[in-house]
């Protein structure tokens, strides 16, 4: 293998391999990943400010009518990221779609994917699941989704590399770096969209979209169970029925936990039948 071939192979791996795979190999992955995003958005912000680039949108008050569409797209992007976590897009573009969508929902893809893989590994374990269920949704939102996700991201590092004082210091720095990226990222969208669109479209879509992500995780793990029998369940009634049809079977979560490599879990039986028929041929 030539040097050029080796560089190309390493670059291809960096651009296509899942973040969780790269993280297992390199404890400094997050510093490289979030550091690159931090520098990229600082550079973008500096360029916009230095050149006097005007917002891409010239605000019109009728744009407020687009808010339901913007919220729908935000939720759809999280559906796409969810599928990217399981490699359900073609491999050459799977990571690319995840990264673009991750920027637009402001988390970045790596944290979404690493946390989601941990969720599948420790589903409904109150000590290790990043978003284990509790009866009250608002408590779940505040304590589990906003606090426990970061805690479990740190626990993932301790599980992989050891719970040592050095690793705890490293995780504190990683946490500061990860959250620091949010500042130039949101500033970039403020500058690109303009203050009106940022405040009246961008921020509400982010807020509603992430409350929806929390409710999806809560409801589809049998949160309404009177006995605390929390586990993945399929929901396909009322508004959940509608959600399954506009967001690719999102609420058929028991099916998803059975076969995570199916893009639309509402169509699991049909997909498995086609795969079985293809194997016979």
Tab-separated table of C-alpha atoms in Angstrom:
chain	number	residue	atom	x	y	z
A	1	UNK	CA	0.000	0.000	0.000
A	2	UNK	CA	1.410	3.395	-1.009
A	3	UNK	CA	1.422	6.431	1.275
A	4	UNK	CA	-1.244	8.109	-0.860
A	5	UNK	CA	-3.439	4.999	-0.720
A	6	UNK	CA	-3.063	4.833	3.055
A	7	UNK	CA	-4.018	8.491	3.457
A	8	UNK	CA	-7.050	8.009	1.218
A	9	UNK	CA	-8.116	4.948	3.211
A	10	UNK	CA	-7.754	6.782	6.528
A	11	UNK	CA	-9.683	9.769	5.192
A	12	UNK	CA	-12.447	7.509	3.873
A	13	UNK	CA	-12.670	5.806	7.264
A	14	UNK	CA	-12.819	9.161	9.066
A	15	UNK	CA	-15.622	10.388	6.797
A	16	UNK	CA	-17.740	7.223	6.735
A	17	UNK	CA	-17.146	5.217	9.943
A	18	UNK	CA	-19.606	5.816	12.754
A	19	UNK	CA	-18.392	8.139	15.535
A	20	UNK	CA	-18.901	5.395	18.144
A	21	UNK	CA	-16.490	3.158	16.215
A	22	UNK	CA	-13.859	5.887	15.998
A	23	UNK	CA	-14.375	6.817	19.648
A	24	UNK	CA	-13.652	3.252	20.776
A	25	UNK	CA	-10.316	3.419	18.966
A	26	UNK	CA	-9.280	6.890	20.033
A	27	UNK	CA	-10.057	8.512	23.405
A	28	UNK	CA	-9.181	11.885	21.860
A	29	UNK	CA	-11.839	11.524	19.148
A	30	UNK	CA	-14.171	14.106	20.693
A	31	UNK	CA	-11.436	16.708	20.984
A	32	UNK	CA	-10.662	16.324	17.284
A	33	UNK	CA	-14.327	16.220	16.303
A	34	UNK	CA	-15.670	19.115	18.379
A	35	UNK	CA	-12.426	21.040	17.955
A	36	UNK	CA	-12.858	20.883	14.173
A	37	UNK	CA	-16.461	22.103	14.452
A	38	UNK	CA	-15.436	24.900	16.826
A	39	UNK	CA	-12.753	26.155	14.444
A	40	UNK	CA	-15.054	25.826	11.434
A	41	UNK	CA	-17.855	27.879	12.968
A	42	UNK	CA	-15.473	30.480	14.421
A	43	UNK	CA	-14.014	30.880	10.923
A	44	UNK	CA	-17.482	31.122	9.362
A	45	UNK	CA	-18.578	33.744	11.896
A	46	UNK	CA	-15.388	35.741	11.359
A	47	UNK	CA	-15.848	35.642	7.585
A	48	UNK	CA	-19.478	36.794	7.783
A	49	UNK	CA	-18.587	39.667	10.123
A	50	UNK	CA	-15.463	40.670	8.180
A	51	UNK	CA	-17.203	40.722	4.805
A	52	UNK	CA	-20.430	42.311	5.996
A	53	UNK	CA	-22.402	39.421	4.548
A	54	UNK	CA	-26.114	40.161	4.900
A	55	UNK	CA	-28.634	37.583	6.159
A	56	UNK	CA	-29.800	35.135	3.550
A	57	UNK	CA	-33.414	35.978	4.431
A	58	UNK	CA	-34.984	39.394	4.153
A	59	UNK	CA	-37.588	39.029	6.868
A	60	UNK	CA	-41.264	39.131	5.954
A	61	UNK	CA	-43.898	38.710	8.667
A	62	UNK	CA	-45.736	36.101	6.644
A	63	UNK	CA	-42.739	33.809	7.259
A	64	UNK	CA	-44.330	33.089	10.643
A	65	UNK	CA	-46.826	30.922	8.771
A	66	UNK	CA	-43.888	28.626	7.945
A	67	UNK	CA	-43.243	27.762	11.588
A	68	UNK	CA	-45.202	24.452	11.469
A	69	UNK	CA	-43.182	23.442	8.402
A	70	UNK	CA	-39.891	24.349	10.088
A	71	UNK	CA	-40.862	22.324	13.174
A	72	UNK	CA	-41.849	19.370	10.976
A	73	UNK	CA	-38.480	19.517	9.198
A	74	UNK	CA	-36.622	19.676	12.525
A	75	UNK	CA	-38.358	16.491	13.686
A	76	UNK	CA	-37.745	14.864	10.292
A	77	UNK	CA	-34.026	15.651	10.591
A	78	UNK	CA	-33.940	13.841	13.927
A	79	UNK	CA	-35.690	10.885	12.265
A	80	UNK	CA	-32.956	10.901	9.608
A	81	UNK	CA	-30.212	11.085	12.272
A	82	UNK	CA	-31.884	8.179	14.062
A	83	UNK	CA	-31.608	6.145	10.869
A	84	UNK	CA	-28.042	7.306	10.259
A	85	UNK	CA	-27.126	5.908	13.691
A	86	UNK	CA	-28.014	2.457	12.350
A	87	UNK	CA	-26.481	2.888	8.898
A	88	UNK	CA	-29.848	2.906	7.155
A	89	UNK	CA	-28.714	5.259	4.404
A	90	UNK	CA	-26.145	4.082	1.798
A	91	UNK	CA	-22.733	3.892	3.469
A	92	UNK	CA	-20.994	6.546	1.301
A	93	UNK	CA	-23.525	9.202	2.367
A	94	UNK	CA	-24.800	7.906	5.712
A	95	UNK	CA	-22.306	9.861	7.831
A	96	UNK	CA	-22.658	12.943	5.610
A	97	UNK	CA	-26.428	13.043	6.086
A	98	UNK	CA	-25.959	12.581	9.816
A	99	UNK	CA	-23.441	15.417	10.079
A	100	UNK	CA	-25.539	17.898	8.068
A	101	UNK	CA	-28.690	17.049	10.004
A	102	UNK	CA	-26.746	17.138	13.277
A	103	UNK	CA	-25.632	20.709	12.639
A	104	UNK	CA	-29.170	21.790	11.780
A	105	UNK	CA	-30.528	20.379	15.055
A	106	UNK	CA	-27.421	21.843	16.807
A	107	UNK	CA	-26.289	18.674	18.663
A	108	UNK	CA	-23.829	17.510	16.009
A	109	UNK	CA	-24.014	13.909	14.876
A	110	UNK	CA	-21.375	12.255	17.077
A	111	UNK	CA	-23.148	12.860	20.389
A	112	UNK	CA	-26.483	11.757	18.921
A	113	UNK	CA	-25.005	8.520	17.559
A	114	UNK	CA	-22.834	7.591	20.555
A	115	UNK	CA	-25.642	8.213	23.044
A	116	UNK	CA	-28.146	6.321	20.888
A	117	UNK	CA	-25.892	3.280	20.637
A	118	UNK	CA	-25.606	3.313	24.437
A	119	UNK	CA	-29.401	3.530	24.693
A	120	UNK	CA	-29.788	0.377	22.612
A	121	UNK	CA	-27.124	-1.411	24.630
A	122	UNK	CA	-28.692	-0.547	27.997
A	123	UNK	CA	-32.313	0.074	27.104
A	124	UNK	CA	-34.448	0.942	30.163
A	125	UNK	CA	-31.591	0.346	32.612
A	126	UNK	CA	-32.113	3.162	35.165
A	127	UNK	CA	-28.371	3.350	35.830
A	128	UNK	CA	-26.985	3.190	32.297
A	129	UNK	CA	-29.679	4.140	29.757
A	130	UNK	CA	-29.144	7.796	28.711
A	131	UNK	CA	-32.907	8.378	28.777
A	132	UNK	CA	-34.494	5.812	31.050
A	133	UNK	CA	-38.207	6.400	31.635
A	134	UNK	CA	-39.880	7.854	34.721
A	135	UNK	CA	-43.650	8.381	35.175
A	136	UNK	CA	-43.751	12.187	34.912
A	137	UNK	CA	-42.850	13.521	31.460
A	138	UNK	CA	-41.713	16.978	32.584
A	139	UNK	CA	-39.438	15.476	35.208
A	140	UNK	CA	-38.143	13.112	32.534
A	141	UNK	CA	-37.450	16.072	30.249
A	142	UNK	CA	-35.632	18.091	32.914
A	143	UNK	CA	-33.649	15.391	34.684
A	144	UNK	CA	-33.181	12.612	32.186
A	145	UNK	CA	-32.909	14.334	28.795
A	146	UNK	CA	-31.140	17.505	29.940
A	147	UNK	CA	-28.883	16.101	32.677
A	148	UNK	CA	-28.565	12.329	32.353
A	149	UNK	CA	-27.609	12.370	28.669
A	150	UNK	CA	-24.400	14.282	29.455
A	151	UNK	CA	-23.769	12.063	32.484
A	152	UNK	CA	-24.081	8.926	30.352
A	153	UNK	CA	-21.801	10.398	27.703
A	154	UNK	CA	-19.190	10.703	30.423
A	155	UNK	CA	-19.973	7.195	31.670
A	156	UNK	CA	-19.399	5.907	28.148
A	157	UNK	CA	-15.860	7.262	28.322
A	158	UNK	CA	-15.281	5.679	31.737
A	159	UNK	CA	-16.617	2.325	30.501
A	160	UNK	CA	-14.302	2.394	27.490
A	161	UNK	CA	-11.118	3.922	28.868
A	162	UNK	CA	-11.333	3.513	32.623
A	163	UNK	CA	-12.710	5.636	35.452
A	164	UNK	CA	-9.510	7.376	36.493
A	165	UNK	CA	-8.812	10.916	37.764
A	166	UNK	CA	-7.116	11.691	34.452
A	167	UNK	CA	-10.145	10.497	32.480
A	168	UNK	CA	-12.519	12.504	34.682
A	169	UNK	CA	-10.460	15.653	34.061
A	170	UNK	CA	-10.463	14.875	30.349
A	171	UNK	CA	-14.235	14.453	30.357
A	172	UNK	CA	-14.685	17.790	32.113
A	173	UNK	CA	-12.658	19.436	29.360
A	174	UNK	CA	-14.539	17.498	26.682
A	175	UNK	CA	-17.863	18.650	28.135
A	176	UNK	CA	-16.757	22.298	28.139
A	177	UNK	CA	-15.505	21.986	24.553
A	178	UNK	CA	-18.692	20.272	23.358
A	179	UNK	CA	-20.984	22.909	24.844
A	180	UNK	CA	-18.684	25.720	23.665
A	181	UNK	CA	-19.319	24.735	20.058
A	182	UNK	CA	-22.961	25.745	20.534
A	183	UNK	CA	-21.990	29.422	20.805
A	184	UNK	CA	-20.376	29.978	17.371
A	185	UNK	CA	-22.799	27.483	15.803
A	186	UNK	CA	-25.850	29.458	16.913
A	187	UNK	CA	-24.123	32.752	16.140
A	188	UNK	CA	-23.615	31.520	12.570
A	189	UNK	CA	-27.333	30.857	12.196
A	190	UNK	CA	-28.143	34.236	13.787
A	191	UNK	CA	-25.954	35.915	11.169
A	192	UNK	CA	-27.160	33.775	8.267
A	193	UNK	CA	-30.876	33.927	9.046
A	194	UNK	CA	-31.102	37.374	10.574
A	195	UNK	CA	-32.388	38.131	14.080
A	196	UNK	CA	-36.102	37.914	13.236
A	197	UNK	CA	-35.930	34.474	11.589
A	198	UNK	CA	-33.549	33.225	14.274
A	199	UNK	CA	-35.802	34.278	17.154
A	200	UNK	CA	-39.190	33.582	15.574
A	201	UNK	CA	-38.432	30.441	13.523
A	202	UNK	CA	-35.084	28.881	14.463
A	203	UNK	CA	-35.374	28.976	18.267
A	204	UNK	CA	-39.031	27.824	18.467
A	205	UNK	CA	-38.321	24.941	16.086
A	206	UNK	CA	-35.330	23.874	18.166
A	207	UNK	CA	-37.345	24.038	21.396
A	208	UNK	CA	-40.425	22.213	20.080
A	209	UNK	CA	-38.302	19.724	18.143
A	210	UNK	CA	-36.279	18.712	21.179
A	211	UNK	CA	-39.329	18.481	23.426
A	212	UNK	CA	-40.727	16.157	20.765
A	213	UNK	CA	-37.563	14.017	20.831
A	214	UNK	CA	-37.938	13.740	24.592
A	215	UNK	CA	-41.626	12.829	24.355
A	216	UNK	CA	-40.935	10.248	21.646
A	217	UNK	CA	-38.339	8.537	23.854
A	218	UNK	CA	-40.673	8.718	26.845
A	219	UNK	CA	-43.894	7.528	25.211
A	220	UNK	CA	-42.391	4.692	23.154
A	221	UNK	CA	-40.870	3.100	26.246
A	222	UNK	CA	-44.274	2.408	27.780
A	223	UNK	CA	-44.230	5.470	30.024
A	224	UNK	CA	-47.974	5.167	30.665
A	225	UNK	CA	-47.575	1.730	32.244
A	226	UNK	CA	-49.204	1.791	35.713
A	227	UNK	CA	-46.829	-0.944	36.889
A	228	UNK	CA	-43.602	0.658	35.701
A	229	UNK	CA	-43.103	-2.004	33.024
A	230	UNK	CA	-40.898	0.214	30.890
A	231	UNK	CA	-39.862	-1.314	27.569
A	232	UNK	CA	-39.999	-0.438	23.857
A	233	UNK	CA	-43.571	-0.501	22.548
A	234	UNK	CA	-45.348	0.158	19.257
A	235	UNK	CA	-47.774	3.090	19.300
A	236	UNK	CA	-50.106	3.448	16.328
A	237	UNK	CA	-53.265	5.142	17.553
A	238	UNK	CA	-54.492	8.728	17.560
A	239	UNK	CA	-51.741	11.259	16.857
A	240	UNK	CA	-49.174	8.463	16.970
A	241	UNK	CA	-50.888	6.965	13.898
A	242	UNK	CA	-50.380	10.260	12.083
A	243	UNK	CA	-46.781	10.529	13.306
A	244	UNK	CA	-45.982	7.096	11.913
A	245	UNK	CA	-47.160	8.158	8.490
A	246	UNK	CA	-45.362	11.486	8.269
A	247	UNK	CA	-42.158	10.439	10.065
A	248	UNK	CA	-41.441	6.969	8.647
A	249	UNK	CA	-42.882	4.756	11.386
A	250	UNK	CA	-41.240	6.708	14.198
A	251	UNK	CA	-43.528	5.419	16.962
A	252	UNK	CA	-43.229	1.721	16.068
A	253	UNK	CA	-40.412	1.544	18.569
A	254	UNK	CA	-40.672	-2.102	19.621
A	255	UNK	CA	-40.154	-2.995	15.965
A	256	UNK	CA	-37.172	-0.640	15.842
A	257	UNK	CA	-35.516	-2.331	18.817
A	258	UNK	CA	-36.069	-5.715	17.162
A	259	UNK	CA	-34.702	-4.651	13.772
A	260	UNK	CA	-32.845	-1.344	13.957
A	261	UNK	CA	-31.551	-1.727	10.386
A	262	UNK	CA	-34.995	-1.063	8.868
A	263	UNK	CA	-35.573	2.556	7.840
A	264	UNK	CA	-39.325	2.483	8.475
A	265	UNK	CA	-40.146	0.084	11.335
A	266	UNK	CA	-43.861	0.329	10.510
A	267	UNK	CA	-43.019	-1.719	7.417
A	268	UNK	CA	-40.889	-4.286	9.262
A	269	UNK	CA	-42.956	-7.335	8.278
A	270	UNK	CA	-42.952	-6.386	4.587
A	271	UNK	CA	-39.214	-5.662	4.592
A	272	UNK	CA	-38.380	-8.942	6.310
A	273	UNK	CA	-40.607	-10.833	3.853
A	274	UNK	CA	-38.813	-9.235	0.893
A	275	UNK	CA	-35.419	-10.059	2.388
A	276	UNK	CA	-36.450	-13.669	2.988
A	277	UNK	CA	-37.705	-13.969	-0.601
A	278	UNK	CA	-34.461	-12.499	-1.922
A	279	UNK	CA	-32.413	-15.073	0.031
A	280	UNK	CA	-34.482	-17.930	-1.430
A	281	UNK	CA	-33.830	-16.682	-4.956
